[in-house]
Amino acid sequence: MTFNSKFKKLLSSITLASLVALAGCSDSDDDEMVVIEPPPPPAPVVYTYEVSVTNLTHAQPMSPVAVVLHNEGQLWQLGQSASSGLEMLAESGDNAAVLADAIAIASQGGAGILASGMQETITVSITDNMPMMLSLATMLVNTNDAFTGINAMEISDLIVGESISMKTGSYDAGTERNSESMMTIPGPAGGGEGFNEMRDDVDFVAMHPGVVSQDDGLTQSALTQAHRFDNPTLMVMITRVE
Amino acid sequence: MKFTPIITALALATSSMAINAQQVEVSVTNLTQGIYYTPFLVAAHNTDMSLYQLGQPASAELQMMAEGGDISGLSAMLTNGSADIIENPAAGLLAPGMSTTAMLDTSDGNDRLSLVAMLLPTNDGFVGLNGWQIPTDAGTYTFTVNAYDAGTEVNNEMINGGGAPGVLGIPVEPGGNGGTGGMGVTDVEENATVHVHRGNLGDDDMTGGKSDLSNTVHRWLNPVARITVTVM
């Protein structure tokens, strides 16, 4: 017997069985009639978050922001080696690998470079799976491997219409030495190389010490005093809208 | 007797408001080792007012304060908006490491606290607290705040008395560690909105170099002030 004929036979016996069941019920007015119907599919529940970001630096454009919803894990851990996705984002500004991280249940990238003083709102949605956490990362592009963001912030308590605001500090991915040389700064100040898989630095994530710049005595630096920064570097407001 | 019902109605209306008058003590500590604060403006105001917004251009009133320490413009703006204000609680400059305290009796609806002062010596740096919601519960609340750049003046770091809005330069170095003869650190302001101050650069040449500021005296890292609010 082929699979098809088996399946047809099964179907016809189900049809017969339901007819018999209905017939059995039809004349018994006293009994509660039980008609087993497939339950209507539940209306999908959509969880939507608007993430507003403002670049607070003087002259550090930020790479397209990565916003990730997840239920477990972290984008980075202080004192631990950066993931290759985070290394990619922090050295070159490419957010693709972070957006596709294994922990992500939904993710959304920013529209483009976020210049200093500029604000952008990124909307991220997920259906039928209330996200527990939100993470966000973006590179300070006139650096070797500096990034800022938020790491596994609890958002499950947010009700519709509620917001959380915060300002974020800056981290060093620890994957590229802070030479500040033109060849190694991908942003407009250098126009140099972005990602390089070689890890020639401490290989753990820590707070960023800031840039030195040629104005402050690092002669090989492609950076000027304008690229120096202090924390916080990004303002973030997360609003649950749905 | 005619007035009684009106007075009763007023009293009822007042007591039904969610936000009532409070007595609030605001204490500010300068957390830097080499930066002075010009006279503070401390205000309780309603939710519609704001002294500045990060990522937005400064108002002319904020520019006056940030470039020259002149709080009269912001003060007038707040007074027009029925804010409760205290000016200059330190009776002059607030030196590094020092604290000052202001007592505010807030009016109904003025449940937001703001506070600003210019950082000296900087071109247009200021310390700011913007619209912090005053708790209704009595108690003591402590937090720290950051230094911002008004984005209205190039940070050339030259001490030349320039404090009026639009006049380039730093008004004064109150600590006596200022230099002369700097060439100017930069002639470009790349972010014309209110943003986080990148810090002074300074140099080690007190009679020349790029900056009239010292790279060992006039630097700071955030936070630059601690604020303690006691709600009575």
XYZ file of C-alpha atoms in Angstrom:
474
model
C 0.000 0.000 0.000
C 1.314 3.391 -0.895
C 1.328 6.246 1.534
C -1.318 8.078 -0.455
C -3.891 5.347 -0.344
C -3.244 4.792 3.355
C -3.880 8.483 3.923
C -7.103 8.456 1.886
C -8.370 5.484 3.815
C -7.635 7.217 7.101
C -9.464 10.313 5.973
C -12.578 8.421 4.905
C -12.740 6.554 8.184
C -12.514 9.850 10.077
C -15.340 11.255 7.953
C -17.461 8.194 8.625
C -16.790 8.349 12.320
C -17.874 11.973 12.560
C -21.039 11.318 10.605
C -21.901 8.513 12.951
C -21.211 10.694 15.931
C -23.423 13.476 14.614
C -26.192 11.095 13.752
C -26.010 9.690 17.244
C -26.501 13.098 18.751
C -29.228 14.405 16.480
C -32.253 12.905 18.201
C -31.202 13.159 21.814
C -32.449 16.584 22.884
C -31.792 15.982 26.556
C -28.098 15.437 26.244
C -25.688 18.265 25.741
C -24.596 18.142 22.203
C -20.881 17.956 21.937
C -19.536 19.020 18.621
C -15.836 18.835 18.504
C -14.561 21.534 16.255
C -10.998 22.573 15.822
C -10.501 25.615 18.113
C -10.200 28.887 16.179
C -6.557 29.846 15.881
C -5.735 32.347 18.650
C -5.234 35.908 17.470
C -1.500 36.428 17.093
C 0.024 38.522 19.872
C 2.529 41.025 18.521
C 5.141 42.580 20.767
C 6.546 45.790 19.285
C 9.257 47.997 20.746
C 10.405 51.403 19.549
C 14.039 51.964 20.373
C 15.105 55.604 20.159
C 18.859 56.240 20.082
C 20.692 59.595 20.262
C 24.414 59.910 19.557
C 25.830 62.024 22.412
C 29.413 62.301 21.160
C 31.128 65.291 19.602
C 32.533 63.586 16.491
C 32.114 59.831 16.688
C 29.609 58.660 14.076
C 28.015 55.385 15.127
C 27.650 52.379 12.854
C 24.148 51.068 12.003
C 22.694 50.107 15.361
C 21.907 46.448 16.040
C 18.837 45.766 18.203
C 18.330 42.176 19.332
C 15.449 40.622 21.272
C 16.355 37.458 23.143
C 15.362 35.238 26.045
C 18.771 34.124 27.203
C 22.445 34.917 26.849
C 24.332 38.182 26.401
C 25.936 40.022 23.490
C 29.146 40.376 25.480
C 30.598 39.671 28.893
C 33.052 41.968 30.644
C 36.389 40.220 31.138
C 35.531 37.584 28.526
C 36.599 37.221 24.922
C 34.297 38.964 22.408
C 32.221 36.795 20.066
C 33.271 36.933 16.425
C 30.030 38.779 15.641
C 30.774 41.445 18.226
C 34.371 41.658 17.003
C 33.040 42.269 13.483
C 30.691 45.003 14.716
C 33.279 46.683 16.958
C 36.082 46.686 14.375
C 34.185 47.405 11.157
C 30.684 48.522 12.114
C 29.111 45.566 10.278
C 26.132 44.496 12.393
C 25.018 41.490 10.287
C 26.529 38.795 12.491
C 25.200 40.358 15.718
C 21.709 40.627 14.199
C 21.932 36.939 13.265
C 23.362 35.868 16.637
C 22.117 32.471 17.842
C 20.473 34.052 20.921
C 18.311 36.404 18.792
C 14.598 35.642 18.526
C 14.084 38.875 16.570
C 16.411 41.643 15.511
C 16.473 44.885 13.582
C 19.282 47.055 12.272
C 19.331 50.840 12.118
C 18.819 52.650 8.812
C 22.443 53.708 8.498
C 25.248 55.663 10.138
C 24.051 57.672 13.144
C 25.998 60.944 13.082
C 26.850 62.775 16.306
C 23.926 64.753 17.668
C 21.454 62.730 15.592
C 18.521 60.651 16.781
C 16.873 57.613 15.182
C 13.995 55.325 16.113
C 14.292 51.621 15.331
C 11.178 49.449 15.536
C 11.479 45.768 16.325
C 8.580 43.302 16.529
C 8.019 39.688 17.385
C 4.841 37.580 17.247
C 3.651 35.117 19.905
C 6.857 35.056 21.905
C 7.170 37.667 24.609
C 10.833 38.659 24.622
C 12.553 38.710 28.007
C 15.538 40.847 27.082
C 16.775 43.493 24.689
C 20.358 44.125 23.670
C 21.822 46.811 21.449
C 25.268 47.503 20.010
C 26.900 50.085 17.742
C 30.506 50.970 16.925
C 32.123 54.359 17.519
C 33.576 54.344 14.036
C 36.528 56.682 14.576
C 38.147 54.120 16.872
C 39.842 50.757 16.517
C 37.246 48.630 18.301
C 35.067 50.761 20.582
C 31.372 50.100 20.874
C 28.483 51.166 23.049
C 25.131 49.600 23.778
C 23.035 47.735 26.268
C 23.482 44.142 27.238
C 20.577 41.821 28.112
C 18.303 44.440 29.627
C 15.206 42.906 31.193
C 12.117 44.159 29.286
C 9.510 41.534 30.208
C 7.946 43.877 32.796
C 7.281 46.610 30.224
C 3.582 47.144 29.626
C 2.257 48.753 26.464
C 2.979 52.480 26.533
C 5.743 52.182 29.104
C 9.325 53.318 28.478
C 12.777 52.786 29.915
C 15.471 55.436 29.360
C 19.173 55.132 29.912
C 22.541 56.474 28.822
C 25.217 53.994 27.920
C 28.966 53.769 28.467
C 31.598 52.714 25.956
C 33.415 49.404 25.767
C 36.545 48.141 24.079
C 36.100 44.785 22.343
C 39.718 43.963 23.165
C 40.193 42.408 19.727
C 42.265 45.134 18.052
C 45.111 47.175 19.480
C 44.218 50.854 19.871
C 46.899 52.096 17.516
C 44.592 54.822 16.136
C 46.645 54.669 12.934
C 45.005 55.685 9.684
C 45.261 52.145 8.328
C 43.195 50.752 11.199
C 40.430 53.342 11.723
C 37.471 52.535 9.428
C 35.562 55.762 10.142
C 35.917 59.031 8.200
C 38.926 60.066 10.288
C 40.970 57.144 8.920
C 39.251 55.381 6.076
C 41.327 52.323 6.919
C 40.708 48.658 7.493
C 37.659 47.497 9.407
C 37.536 43.860 10.378
C 40.624 41.746 10.760
C 40.247 38.368 12.400
C 43.650 38.605 14.022
C 43.283 39.445 17.700
C 46.324 41.509 18.614
C 44.984 43.013 21.841
C 44.066 41.755 25.341
C 41.196 39.639 23.915
C 38.632 40.475 26.550
C 35.873 43.091 26.691
C 36.383 45.992 29.120
C 35.399 49.623 29.548
C 37.013 51.794 26.875
C 39.870 54.060 28.056
C 39.014 56.711 25.442
C 41.075 57.766 22.462
C 44.395 59.597 22.805
C 44.575 61.475 19.433
C 47.510 63.206 17.753
C 46.597 66.450 19.528
C 47.350 64.723 22.801
C 50.699 63.362 21.716
C 50.070 60.055 19.920
C 51.959 61.000 16.768
C 50.788 58.074 14.625
C 47.130 58.735 15.452
C 44.704 59.603 12.667
C 42.409 61.076 15.308
C 42.259 64.656 16.576
C 41.009 66.154 19.836
C 37.559 66.293 18.202
C 37.313 62.493 18.369
C 37.921 62.278 22.091
C 34.872 61.167 24.048
C 33.716 60.729 27.605
C 30.830 58.592 28.814
C 27.945 58.364 28.296
C 28.039 58.190 24.493
C 24.500 57.076 23.619
C 21.037 57.850 24.972
C 18.492 55.067 24.552
C 14.754 55.008 25.179
C 12.866 51.731 24.790
C 9.075 52.043 24.487
C 6.764 49.071 24.183
C 4.074 50.186 21.742
C 2.191 46.905 21.132
C -20.388 84.840 52.992
C -20.562 85.055 49.239
C -16.932 84.002 48.969
C -17.194 80.895 51.086
C -18.357 78.491 48.375
C -15.610 79.700 46.050
C -12.945 79.262 48.690
C -14.238 75.800 49.511
C -14.220 74.857 45.858
C -10.665 76.117 45.500
C -9.525 74.182 48.530
C -11.131 71.050 47.164
C -9.562 71.542 43.768
C -6.156 72.015 45.337
C -6.347 69.013 47.592
C -7.475 66.778 44.759
C -4.366 67.563 42.735
C -1.954 64.673 42.647
C 1.097 66.881 43.051
C 1.235 69.195 46.018
C 3.725 71.716 47.274
C 6.853 70.232 48.766
C 9.893 71.399 50.645
C 13.035 70.141 48.972
C 16.680 70.504 49.945
C 19.115 70.245 47.039
C 22.791 69.724 47.750
C 25.437 69.797 44.987
C 29.051 68.638 45.281
C 31.699 69.531 42.710
C 33.395 66.171 42.067
C 36.243 67.574 39.954
C 39.726 68.471 41.169
C 40.330 71.452 38.932
C 37.068 72.822 37.564
C 34.994 75.645 39.096
C 31.238 76.044 38.720
C 29.672 79.432 38.051
C 26.600 80.377 40.139
C 24.031 77.589 40.000
C 20.440 77.949 38.928
C 18.229 75.465 40.769
C 14.575 75.190 39.747
C 11.429 73.205 40.358
C 9.113 73.509 37.368
C 6.266 71.771 35.579
C 6.604 68.963 33.046
C 6.198 71.323 30.077
C 9.495 73.114 30.694
C 12.971 71.933 29.887
C 16.336 73.747 30.064
C 17.917 71.700 27.283
C 17.505 68.517 25.283
C 20.390 66.235 24.359
C 20.705 66.058 20.579
C 18.880 69.382 20.091
C 20.393 72.863 19.627
C 20.748 74.945 22.789
C 18.363 77.834 23.420
C 19.818 81.365 23.474
C 19.254 81.342 27.261
C 21.217 78.120 27.716
C 23.991 79.518 25.492
C 24.306 82.594 27.796
C 24.746 80.309 30.772
C 27.116 77.831 29.103
C 29.419 80.413 27.481
C 29.532 83.013 30.229
C 27.838 81.691 33.357
C 24.964 84.168 32.952
C 21.825 82.513 34.344
C 19.549 85.551 33.970
C 18.005 84.361 30.700
C 17.136 80.890 31.970
C 15.981 82.408 35.230
C 13.541 84.746 33.456
C 12.279 81.894 31.285
C 11.608 79.774 34.364
C 9.967 82.600 36.272
C 7.636 83.256 33.338
C 6.693 79.598 33.529
C 5.791 79.889 37.248
C 8.808 77.843 38.322
C 10.278 78.020 41.828
C 13.905 79.035 41.547
C 17.003 79.527 43.660
C 19.884 81.469 42.147
C 23.489 81.299 43.220
C 23.219 79.207 46.421
C 27.025 79.088 46.756
C 27.198 82.918 46.691
C 29.772 82.825 43.911
C 31.891 80.099 42.359
C 31.736 76.525 43.640
C 35.368 75.413 43.884
C 36.630 71.874 43.209
C 35.596 69.455 45.958
C 33.147 71.925 47.525
C 29.391 71.623 48.162
C 26.465 73.996 48.323
C 22.831 73.624 49.397
C 19.629 75.243 48.188
C 16.218 75.065 49.910
C 13.274 75.046 47.527
C 9.618 75.431 48.427
C 7.898 74.035 45.378
C 4.460 75.131 44.184
C 1.715 72.774 43.130
C 2.593 71.086 39.864
C 6.283 72.025 39.959
C 7.484 68.467 40.414
C 10.497 68.542 38.080
C 13.950 69.532 39.299
C 16.555 71.112 37.044
C 19.947 72.552 37.811
C 22.705 74.101 35.678
C 26.056 75.870 36.000
C 28.953 76.542 33.645
C 32.253 74.713 34.024
C 35.265 77.032 34.268
C 37.579 76.961 32.445
C 35.728 75.704 29.365
C 34.328 77.403 26.274
C 30.734 76.213 26.654
C 30.753 73.312 29.073
C 28.088 73.000 31.743
C 26.884 70.595 34.385
C 23.217 69.804 34.076
C 20.274 68.047 35.590
C 17.208 68.243 33.380
C 13.660 67.687 34.621
C 14.327 65.061 37.278
C 11.024 63.953 38.763
C 10.903 64.934 42.432
C 9.657 61.932 44.411
C 6.485 62.406 46.431
C 7.837 60.204 49.224
C 9.911 61.949 51.872
C 13.487 60.786 51.897
C 17.009 61.402 50.659
C 17.917 60.650 47.044
C 21.517 60.736 45.785
C 22.780 60.529 42.213
C 25.495 61.947 39.967
C 25.347 64.081 36.828
C 27.534 64.703 33.787
C 29.234 67.565 31.957
C 27.699 68.661 28.680
C 28.827 70.817 25.782
C 26.222 73.352 24.649
C 27.454 72.974 21.057
C 27.325 76.747 20.594
C 31.031 77.613 20.708
C 34.205 76.109 19.285
C 36.325 74.575 22.051
C 39.435 76.580 21.229
C 40.559 76.590 24.898
C 41.901 80.141 24.797
C 41.463 82.269 27.924
C 40.681 85.755 26.685
C 37.737 86.961 28.730
C 35.224 85.925 26.076
C 32.069 85.092 27.957
C 29.270 86.842 26.085
C 27.211 84.656 23.762
C 28.918 84.345 20.416
C 32.244 85.743 21.655
C 34.888 83.064 21.208
C 37.060 82.207 24.186
C 37.059 81.227 27.830
C 36.103 83.992 30.291
C 38.528 83.159 33.090
C 40.519 80.446 34.868
C 39.588 80.997 38.523
C 42.227 78.655 39.978
C 45.274 80.541 38.741
C 46.506 77.690 36.563
C 45.657 79.243 33.220
C 48.202 79.812 30.484
C 48.598 82.346 27.715
C 49.650 82.424 24.101
C 47.874 79.284 22.918
C 47.276 78.979 19.194
C 43.791 77.545 19.709
C 42.933 73.864 19.841
C 40.420 73.923 16.989
C 38.227 76.254 14.981
C 35.490 73.708 14.282
C 32.495 72.634 16.337
C 31.372 69.347 14.817
C 28.264 68.820 16.945
C 26.034 71.894 17.204
C 23.570 70.174 19.514
C 23.803 69.754 23.276
C 26.014 66.680 23.796
C 28.335 65.012 26.267
C 31.471 67.127 26.693
C 34.556 65.368 25.364
C 36.670 67.029 28.045
C 39.361 69.666 27.924
C 42.505 68.801 26.003
C 44.999 71.246 27.505
C 48.752 71.027 27.004
C 51.932 71.341 29.054
C 53.007 74.694 27.623
C 51.686 77.547 29.744
C 52.982 80.295 27.468
C 52.199 78.793 24.072
C 51.148 75.523 22.522
C 47.608 74.878 21.355
C 45.709 75.468 24.568
C 45.767 77.913 27.448
C 44.569 75.081 29.681
C 46.731 72.561 31.490
C 46.533 68.886 30.560
C 47.255 67.911 34.165
C 44.885 70.325 35.952
C 41.869 71.014 33.765
C 40.725 67.551 32.775
C 37.845 65.578 34.191
C 35.824 62.435 33.590
C 32.091 62.051 34.170
C 30.369 62.246 36.532
C 31.294 65.782 37.563
C 28.770 66.516 40.321
C 26.902 64.632 42.998
C 23.391 65.747 43.850
C 21.569 64.898 47.041
C 17.872 65.731 47.174
C 16.062 65.562 50.475
C 12.289 65.654 50.227
C 10.930 66.886 53.565
